[in-house]
Short mmCIF file of C-alpha atoms in Angstrom, two decimals:
data_model
loop_
_atom_site.label_atom_id
_atom_site.label_comp_id
_atom_site.label_asym_id
_atom_site.label_seq_id
_atom_site.Cartn_x
_atom_site.Cartn_y
_atom_site.Cartn_z
CA MET I 144 0.00 0.02 0.01
CA ALA I 145 2.81 2.47 0.84
CA LEU I 146 6.52 2.85 0.99
CA VAL I 147 8.14 5.10 3.68
CA THR I 148 11.74 5.85 2.91
CA ILE I 149 13.92 6.98 5.88
CA SER I 150 16.92 9.12 4.98
CA GLY I 151 19.56 10.85 7.03
CA TYR I 152 23.15 10.89 8.17
CA PRO I 153 24.59 7.76 9.79
CA CYS I 154 23.86 7.76 13.59
CA SER I 155 21.31 10.57 13.22
CA GLY I 156 18.46 8.64 14.95
CA LYS I 157 16.83 7.06 11.98
CA THR I 158 16.13 3.68 13.56
CA ARG I 159 14.59 5.20 16.63
CA ARG I 160 12.26 7.30 14.44
CA ALA I 161 11.46 4.34 12.23
CA GLU I 162 10.37 2.32 15.29
CA ARG I 163 8.17 5.16 16.46
CA ILE I 164 6.61 5.49 13.05
CA LYS I 165 5.82 1.78 13.01
CA ILE I 166 4.22 1.97 16.50
CA ALA I 167 2.20 5.04 15.49
CA LEU I 168 0.91 3.52 12.33
CA GLU I 169 -0.01 0.21 13.98
CA HIS I 170 -1.85 2.13 16.72
CA ARG I 171 -3.95 3.96 14.17
CA LEU I 172 -4.67 0.75 12.13
CA GLN I 173 -5.90 -0.90 15.30
CA ASP I 174 -8.09 2.03 16.27
CA THR I 175 -11.87 1.30 16.20
CA SER I 176 -12.39 4.44 14.10
CA TYR I 177 -10.24 3.04 11.30
CA ALA I 178 -12.38 1.56 8.53
CA GLY I 179 -9.83 0.94 5.83
CA PRO I 180 -8.15 -2.30 4.68
CA GLN I 181 -6.26 -4.58 6.96
CA LEU I 182 -2.61 -3.59 6.75
CA ARG I 183 0.65 -4.61 8.37
CA VAL I 184 3.66 -2.38 9.00
CA VAL I 185 7.10 -3.79 8.27
CA ILE I 186 10.58 -2.40 8.71
CA VAL I 187 13.46 -3.48 6.44
CA SER I 188 16.90 -2.19 7.47
CA ASP I 189 20.63 -3.09 7.43
CA ASP I 190 20.13 -4.47 10.96
CA THR I 191 17.17 -6.76 9.97
CA LEU I 192 19.32 -8.01 7.00
CA GLY I 193 22.45 -8.47 9.13
CA ILE I 194 24.45 -5.96 7.07
CA SER I 195 27.53 -4.78 8.97
CA ARG I 196 28.61 -1.14 9.24
CA ASP I 197 31.92 -2.34 7.73
CA ALA I 198 30.08 -2.84 4.44
CA TYR I 199 30.28 0.87 3.82
CA GLN I 200 34.07 1.06 4.06
CA ASP I 201 34.49 0.69 0.35
CA THR I 202 32.44 0.56 -2.84
CA ARG I 203 33.08 -3.09 -3.54
CA SER I 204 31.29 -4.13 -0.34
CA GLU I 205 28.82 -1.24 -0.32
CA LYS I 206 27.25 -2.03 -3.70
CA PRO I 207 26.15 -5.54 -2.78
CA ALA I 208 24.86 -4.20 0.59
CA ARG I 209 22.59 -1.78 -1.24
CA GLY I 210 21.59 -4.56 -3.61
CA ALA I 211 20.54 -6.77 -0.69
CA LEU I 212 18.51 -3.91 0.78
CA PHE I 213 16.73 -3.26 -2.49
CA THR I 214 16.02 -6.89 -3.06
CA ALA I 215 14.54 -7.23 0.49
CA MET I 216 12.41 -4.14 -0.24
CA GLN I 217 11.05 -5.68 -3.43
CA ARG I 218 10.15 -8.85 -1.61
CA ALA I 219 8.35 -7.04 1.18
CA MET I 220 6.38 -4.51 -0.93
CA ASP I 221 2.74 -5.47 -1.18
CA ARG I 222 -0.70 -3.94 -1.40
CA ASP I 223 -1.45 -4.91 2.21
CA THR I 224 1.81 -3.55 3.60
CA ILE I 225 3.17 -0.24 4.84
CA LEU I 226 6.88 -0.75 4.28
CA ILE I 227 9.44 1.35 6.16
CA ILE I 228 12.99 1.33 4.74
CA ASP I 229 15.21 2.21 7.62
CA ALA I 230 18.62 2.96 6.03
CA MET I 231 20.72 6.04 5.19
CA ASN I 232 19.32 6.07 1.60
CA TYR I 233 21.93 8.79 1.01
CA ILE I 234 22.16 8.43 -2.78
CA LYS I 235 19.37 10.16 -4.72
CA GLY I 236 19.70 7.64 -7.56
CA PHE I 237 19.03 4.84 -5.11
CA ARG I 238 16.01 6.69 -3.71
CA TYR I 239 14.72 7.21 -7.24
CA GLN I 240 15.15 3.44 -7.90
CA MET I 241 13.06 2.63 -4.88
CA TYR I 242 10.43 5.18 -5.99
CA CYS I 243 10.21 3.53 -9.31
CA ALA I 244 9.73 0.06 -7.74
CA ALA I 245 6.94 1.52 -5.62
CA ARG I 246 5.27 3.23 -8.49
CA GLU I 247 5.41 0.03 -10.52
CA LEU I 248 3.18 -1.55 -7.83
CA LYS I 249 1.01 1.61 -7.52
CA LEU I 250 2.03 2.21 -3.90
CA ARG I 251 1.84 5.55 -2.11
CA VAL I 252 5.26 6.96 -1.08
CA CYS I 253 6.76 9.45 1.31
CA THR I 254 10.27 10.33 2.48
CA VAL I 255 11.06 10.97 6.15
CA TYR I 256 14.29 13.05 6.42
CA VAL I 257 15.96 12.74 9.86
CA VAL I 258 18.06 15.81 10.25
CA ALA I 259 21.13 16.17 12.50
CA THR I 260 24.39 18.12 12.29
CA GLN I 261 27.61 16.41 11.27
CA ASP I 262 29.17 17.27 14.66
CA LEU I 263 26.33 15.57 16.56
CA VAL I 264 26.33 12.40 14.48
CA LYS I 265 30.11 12.11 14.97
CA GLU I 266 29.64 12.46 18.72
CA TRP I 267 26.78 9.99 18.80
CA ASN I 268 28.78 7.54 16.70
CA GLU I 269 31.68 7.69 19.23
CA THR I 270 29.39 7.16 22.22
CA ARG I 271 27.35 4.20 20.90
CA MET I 272 27.34 1.23 23.14
CA ASP I 273 25.66 -1.25 20.87
CA GLY I 274 28.75 -2.15 18.73
CA LYS I 275 27.21 -0.56 15.63
CA THR I 276 29.66 2.23 15.19
CA TYR I 277 31.30 3.40 11.89
CA ALA I 278 34.96 3.74 11.50
CA PRO I 279 35.83 7.50 11.61
CA GLN I 280 37.09 7.52 8.01
CA THR I 281 34.03 5.69 6.85
CA LEU I 282 31.67 8.06 8.62
CA ASP I 283 33.50 11.08 7.14
CA ASN I 284 33.25 9.62 3.64
CA LEU I 285 29.48 8.96 4.07
CA LEU I 286 28.88 12.42 5.32
CA MET I 287 30.71 13.95 2.46
CA ARG I 288 28.75 11.81 -0.14
CA TYR I 289 25.28 12.33 1.45
CA GLU I 290 22.75 13.71 -1.10
CA GLU I 291 20.12 15.58 0.80
CA PRO I 292 16.44 14.84 -0.13
CA SER I 293 14.45 17.62 -1.77
CA SER I 294 10.72 18.30 -1.86
CA MET I 295 11.31 19.67 -5.39
CA VAL I 296 11.80 16.17 -6.94
CA ARG I 297 8.95 13.64 -7.26
CA TRP I 298 10.90 10.72 -5.79
CA ASP I 299 11.41 12.43 -2.48
CA SER I 300 7.94 13.92 -2.24
CA PRO I 301 6.07 14.26 -0.05
CA LEU I 302 9.11 15.08 2.15
CA ILE I 303 8.58 15.07 5.88
CA THR I 304 11.48 16.55 7.96
CA VAL I 305 12.23 15.53 11.49
CA PRO I 306 14.98 17.65 13.18
CA TRP I 307 17.16 16.15 15.94
CA THR I 308 15.50 18.46 18.39
CA ASP I 309 12.12 16.70 17.96
CA GLU I 310 11.69 13.48 19.82
CA ASP I 311 8.12 13.09 18.55
CA ILE I 312 7.41 12.20 14.92
CA PRO I 313 4.86 13.99 12.74
CA ALA I 314 2.51 11.03 12.87
CA ASP I 315 -0.41 12.92 11.29
CA ASP I 316 1.62 13.93 8.20
CA ILE I 317 2.93 10.35 7.75
CA TRP I 318 -0.45 8.77 8.22
CA LYS I 319 -2.01 11.12 5.61
CA ALA I 320 0.79 10.40 3.11
CA VAL I 321 0.49 6.61 3.39
CA THR I 322 -3.31 6.48 3.36
CA GLU I 323 -4.46 9.44 1.42
CA GLY I 324 -1.49 10.39 -0.82
CA ASN I 325 -1.72 10.29 -4.56
CA VAL I 326 -1.01 6.99 -6.24
CA LYS I 327 0.89 7.69 -9.45
CA PRO I 328 0.27 5.06 -12.15
CA PRO I 329 3.28 3.38 -13.74
CA ASN I 330 4.59 4.85 -16.96
CA ALA I 331 6.78 3.44 -19.67
CA GLY I 332 9.84 3.88 -17.48
CA THR I 333 8.40 2.25 -14.38
CA GLN I 334 5.79 -0.29 -15.54
CA ALA I 335 6.45 -3.99 -15.32
CA VAL I 336 7.74 -5.32 -18.62
CA PRO I 337 5.73 -8.38 -19.86
CA LYS I 338 8.01 -11.33 -20.15
CA ALA I 339 7.86 -13.96 -22.88
CA PRO I 340 7.29 -17.65 -21.94
CA THR I 341 10.36 -19.78 -21.41
CA ASP I 342 9.88 -21.73 -24.67
CA ALA I 343 9.44 -18.58 -26.82
CA LEU I 344 12.89 -18.80 -28.37
CA ARG I 345 12.37 -22.42 -29.28
CA ALA I 346 8.96 -21.63 -30.82
CA LEU I 347 10.40 -18.70 -32.77
CA GLU I 348 13.16 -20.78 -34.32
CA ALA I 349 11.12 -23.88 -34.96
CA THR I 350 8.18 -22.07 -36.55
CA THR I 351 10.19 -19.76 -38.81
CA THR I 352 12.27 -22.75 -40.03
CA ALA I 353 9.07 -24.67 -40.76
CA ILE I 354 7.68 -21.84 -42.82
CA VAL I 355 10.87 -21.59 -44.85
CA THR I 356 10.71 -25.32 -45.54
CA ALA I 357 6.97 -25.17 -46.42
CA ILE I 358 7.47 -22.29 -48.87
CA MET I 359 10.31 -24.08 -50.68
CA ALA I 360 8.10 -27.23 -50.93
CA GLU I 361 5.14 -25.27 -52.22
CA GLN I 362 7.22 -23.50 -54.87
CA ALA I 363 8.58 -26.85 -56.03
CA ALA I 364 5.12 -28.30 -56.35
CA SER I 365 3.55 -25.29 -58.11
CA GLY I 366 6.53 -24.26 -60.34
CA GLY I 367 6.79 -20.85 -58.80
CA LEU I 368 3.36 -19.57 -59.85
CA GLY I 369 3.05 -17.45 -56.74
CA GLY I 370 -0.15 -15.99 -55.33
CA SER I 371 -1.69 -16.65 -51.94
CA VAL I 372 -0.92 -20.09 -50.53
CA THR I 373 -1.82 -21.88 -47.36
CA LEU I 374 1.18 -23.37 -45.51
CA ALA I 375 0.52 -26.42 -43.29
CA LEU I 376 2.91 -26.50 -40.39
CA PRO I 377 3.53 -28.90 -37.46
CA ASP I 378 1.01 -29.11 -34.64
CA ASN I 379 -1.90 -28.32 -37.01
CA VAL I 380 -0.74 -24.70 -37.42
CA LYS I 381 -1.74 -23.13 -40.72
CA THR I 382 -0.94 -19.70 -42.12
CA ASN I 383 -1.43 -17.84 -45.45
CA VAL I 384 1.37 -16.12 -47.36
CA ALA I 385 1.25 -14.18 -50.64
CA LEU I 386 4.22 -15.13 -52.88
CA PRO I 387 5.44 -13.28 -55.92
CA ALA I 388 5.18 -14.92 -59.37
CA ARG I 389 8.74 -16.20 -59.33
CA ASN I 390 10.82 -18.65 -57.40
CA VAL I 391 11.90 -17.04 -54.11
CA THR I 392 15.37 -18.40 -53.38
CA LEU I 393 16.30 -20.20 -50.25
CA SER I 394 18.98 -17.55 -49.52
CA GLU I 395 16.31 -14.83 -49.66
CA LEU I 396 14.11 -16.71 -47.19
CA GLN I 397 16.98 -17.44 -44.90
CA ARG I 398 18.08 -13.86 -44.88
CA THR I 399 14.52 -12.72 -44.11
CA LYS I 400 14.23 -15.39 -41.42
CA ARG I 401 17.44 -14.17 -39.72
CA GLN I 402 16.19 -10.62 -39.70
CA PHE I 403 12.83 -11.53 -38.22
CA VAL I 404 14.39 -13.81 -35.57
CA THR I 405 16.91 -11.18 -34.57
CA VAL I 406 14.31 -8.49 -34.04
CA ASN I 407 12.00 -10.90 -32.05
CA LYS I 408 14.83 -12.34 -29.97
CA LYS I 409 15.37 -8.84 -28.50
CA ALA I 410 11.69 -8.61 -27.56
CA ILE I 411 11.79 -12.04 -25.93
CA ILE I 412 14.93 -11.44 -23.95
CA LEU I 413 14.32 -7.81 -22.87
CA GLY I 414 10.53 -7.86 -22.77
CA THR I 415 8.20 -5.35 -24.44
CA THR I 416 6.33 -2.29 -23.06
CA GLU I 417 4.11 -1.93 -26.05
CA LYS I 418 0.37 -1.99 -25.52
CA GLY I 419 -0.58 -5.59 -25.01
CA ALA I 420 1.94 -8.43 -24.50
CA LEU I 421 3.06 -10.16 -27.68
CA ASP I 422 1.61 -13.61 -28.27
CA TRP I 423 4.43 -16.13 -28.63
CA SER I 424 2.31 -19.14 -29.64
CA ASP I 425 3.28 -21.04 -32.78
CA GLY I 426 0.26 -19.74 -34.68
CA SER I 427 0.96 -16.09 -33.75
CA ILE I 428 4.61 -16.35 -34.72
CA ALA I 429 3.60 -17.99 -38.02
CA HIS I 430 1.16 -15.16 -38.94
CA ARG I 431 3.72 -12.44 -38.03
CA PHE I 432 6.54 -14.12 -39.96
CA ALA I 433 4.23 -14.64 -43.01
CA ALA I 434 3.45 -10.90 -42.96
CA TYR I 435 7.13 -10.03 -42.56
CA ILE I 436 8.00 -12.20 -45.58
CA GLU I 437 5.33 -10.42 -47.68
CA ASP I 438 6.66 -7.05 -46.64
CA ASN I 439 10.27 -7.96 -47.70
CA ILE I 440 10.29 -10.31 -50.66
CA TRP I 441 7.85 -8.17 -52.73
CA GLN I 442 10.21 -5.15 -52.57
#
C-alpha cells in the first residue's frame, strides 16, 4: 500500500524514528475508528538483514549491501503492507530506484528526512554502546557523499522533515501520506515489462524454420506460380502467405528469417512495453513471420 523511505546521516536517529513511526501507524490501524483495509507495518533495514557497518568502508562491499536492501524491499512490498525502509538512503539515484519500484506496484510513497548536524552524528557515533559504530574515516566519507532529499523532486515527495530536536514524529503527516496520498500510475519507465514464456525462443526458431521449408516445398510443387498459398505447419498450425510470381530463393528466405528472428529475440529477452503483451504461440509467430515475408520479398 505504501513505501516510507527513511533518509539521514549515519547515527542521526533514523532507527529510533522508524520504530516510532511503526508503532504510531500500527496504533492507528488498530483504532476502532479506522475503517480501511487490514494492513501490516514492516521495517526493512541493514540491521534486519544483518548488514555490517563495515560494508560501507569501500564501494566493492557497499554495492552488494545496497543490492541486498533493494532486493529485500522488493520482496516485502505489497498492497497490504506499509513498508518502512530504515537506512541512510543517501544516494538520490537509489531513492529514485526505490520510488520507481513502488510506482510500478502503484504504492503511495513518502520520505522522512531525519536531520542532525555532522558534529552531532560524529559524537553519537563515538558514544554508541551497541557495537554498531562506523569507523571515523567511513563516517567522514558517508557524510561527504550524502545527497540531501528535496521536496522539489518527485521521488522524495512528499518530504517530511524531522529535526534532531524533535523526539516526537509527525504522525499525522505520515499517516495522511500513506493512506491518502496520490497513487501515481506506472509509466513506460516504471511499468512492469511483460516477459515472454520460457519456450518462446524455441517456438520462434522452430516455426520460422518450418515456414521456410514449407514455402520451398510449395514452390517446387507449383513451379513458382506465386499467389496466396496456405502453408501447413507442425501441430496443425496453418498460415497464409502471398508469394510473388517467381521462385523465391532459399537464400532470400533464410536472410528474411534471420532478420525476423533477430528482431523478435530482443523482444523475448528484454521484454516489451508496447500496448498488450506479444503472443508467442506457434500460430501467432507464423502469422507475423508470413506478414514479414510479404513485406520484404515483394520489394
